[in-house]
């Protein structure tokens, strides 16, 4: 008898070389080999028309006849192939000529797909193709089976581990199970299989490797996508339960005198969304179960005051609150705003923590924090350090939470006695992803912005209109407004980018706007310098601030109503939207001018067009997701999202909803099972849950 943990050397055709090679790609037993799913399948929906026509998309098995180089305006490689009915097609390659010439030798069997064009005969320019490695592949093609193709490398292929090699090994394991010599236990609860109409695991394994037809392949795929998402959901559920099991020691009352006083003295009315967000956030208070919430709200929707009001409920009870921001500028701004707002409240013990400070000042502050004299600690990641200790930390607020990693968020949690967490974000996460990522967080959204805000007018210009843009900017500055001019700085070309920002500044200062007070702000400046520039800008002692993305998050200068973004095609959607949020904060009509130069990519066109069409951050994040996909949008590692093998976070939305629901019902798994899931998850093996 065998089981899923059985060694691979029980299989025919496995010697030391293959054993090692497989180990190097983390395949070391029956199970990991069975879960080595095909990379793709050759579509057997071959074009079956008698005459191939110009303009058609086709997929066809062909054989290579010969190839030659054609010289002309552009050199190209032409590979002639023929179909089984004898039609000739030319495959044309402009790029990678040497590579394709070497690869596409005469007599080779291929499956090609692409758009047919008519140019002195039928041709396809840069077709997609799959080389059929041997006679078995070719046979499969002609018998009409779907052909699974496995990821392989040159080294693996050398020892026979191409698609056919993998198929042979996997066939043996599946045959053992068919002959009753191997037990592949089901890992999903029976009633779920029934309720969700999922096929059993052993059948799904058979069909994912040796699909009978496209319907059964779809069912197999669906089953594994479900499996992955289900165990991920269980993990989230488990984490939530674990967190709730540890009773917290400190929790505030749902009433706060200081909060009431603050609200009464605000120079504005809270919006309905702010009020209901505060109500929601207050709900878990007075309970000994710690809460975790994600507060989503577009830039400028007023999250800070919402968080502050919640914080006062803690500080009124002498429970410490820690408010972290991703940059020094932002931390300082929060500190100043909060000090202004709370100026009349008989509540002291607010302190700012930045990275660089005199050793003595720092020690003294840390001491007061440890004693509990400081109740509201505002600062940067410096607060994550070991040496920072709290007396009674009860609430941690993360501003712009997506700028923090999972570990950083955890590191603060352990400093308190199971504190509440409030994460805030202006990069709205589409609902689809929210469910997966933050399945265990209470999600609160501020949808509307404060009244009286005039929507930002966004325009996109090519750089030949720069003159005109500067002229109208001049007009607004003369009316008393202020402006940002932003240059992109990206990591790969940081030095060059910084130079162009500085040159840009010098040029603007001396040649374009010599009559105005100009300032420069970038990340490489000393913090004292940065602070002084920001200070001057706030006081309108600087009229035009030339800057980099350091102003991206949270900077709040209501009188600044014009934002010009240079090389705007180099920014991502959410970054542009965040930048745009720097204006439109006061009573003035505001403008965001996107400038691009030269030819830009079609993705960039889509991005910039989207920005000019909507001010809605949620709509924009959907566009972003469409262009870049969830991995890119969220940064898989940052987000703590596993790299799903089968599940697709966009396509499998219905499954995500189902598994969220099902995992709640089935969370009665023993603690041992849960630990196991957690370990597997952490090792990135979420798919192997038994
Ligand atoms: P964000 O949600 O982007 O962090 P902020 O909290 O920085 O937004 O708020 C943006 C600006 O709006 C601040 O100047 C803040 O004082 C102001 N603000 C917040 N709430 C309201 C309100 N209800 N009415 C008017 N202005 C408000
Ligand atoms: Mg903010």
Short mmCIF file of C-alpha atoms and ligand atoms in Angstrom, two decimals, residues 299-300 302-304 330 333-334 399-400 424 426 553-555 582 585, ligand 2:
data_model
loop_
_atom_site.label_atom_id
_atom_site.label_comp_id
_atom_site.label_asym_id
_atom_site.label_seq_id
_atom_site.Cartn_x
_atom_site.Cartn_y
_atom_site.Cartn_z
CA UNK A 299 -8.49 60.79 -0.34
CA UNK A 300 -9.88 63.82 1.42
CA UNK A 302 -11.76 62.89 6.43
CA UNK A 303 -10.44 59.68 7.92
CA UNK A 304 -8.05 61.39 10.31
CA UNK A 330 2.73 62.93 7.32
CA UNK A 333 1.23 66.88 9.91
CA UNK A 334 -1.05 64.59 11.89
CA UNK A 399 -2.67 55.49 8.39
CA UNK A 400 -2.24 54.51 4.73
CA UNK A 424 -6.96 53.16 7.21
CA UNK A 426 -7.30 55.63 0.64
CA UNK A 553 0.30 60.64 0.94
CA UNK A 554 -1.91 62.75 3.05
CA UNK A 555 -0.36 66.21 2.77
CA UNK A 582 -3.37 66.87 -2.56
CA UNK A 585 -9.10 70.35 -0.10
MG1 LIG B 2 -5.07 60.72 5.44
#
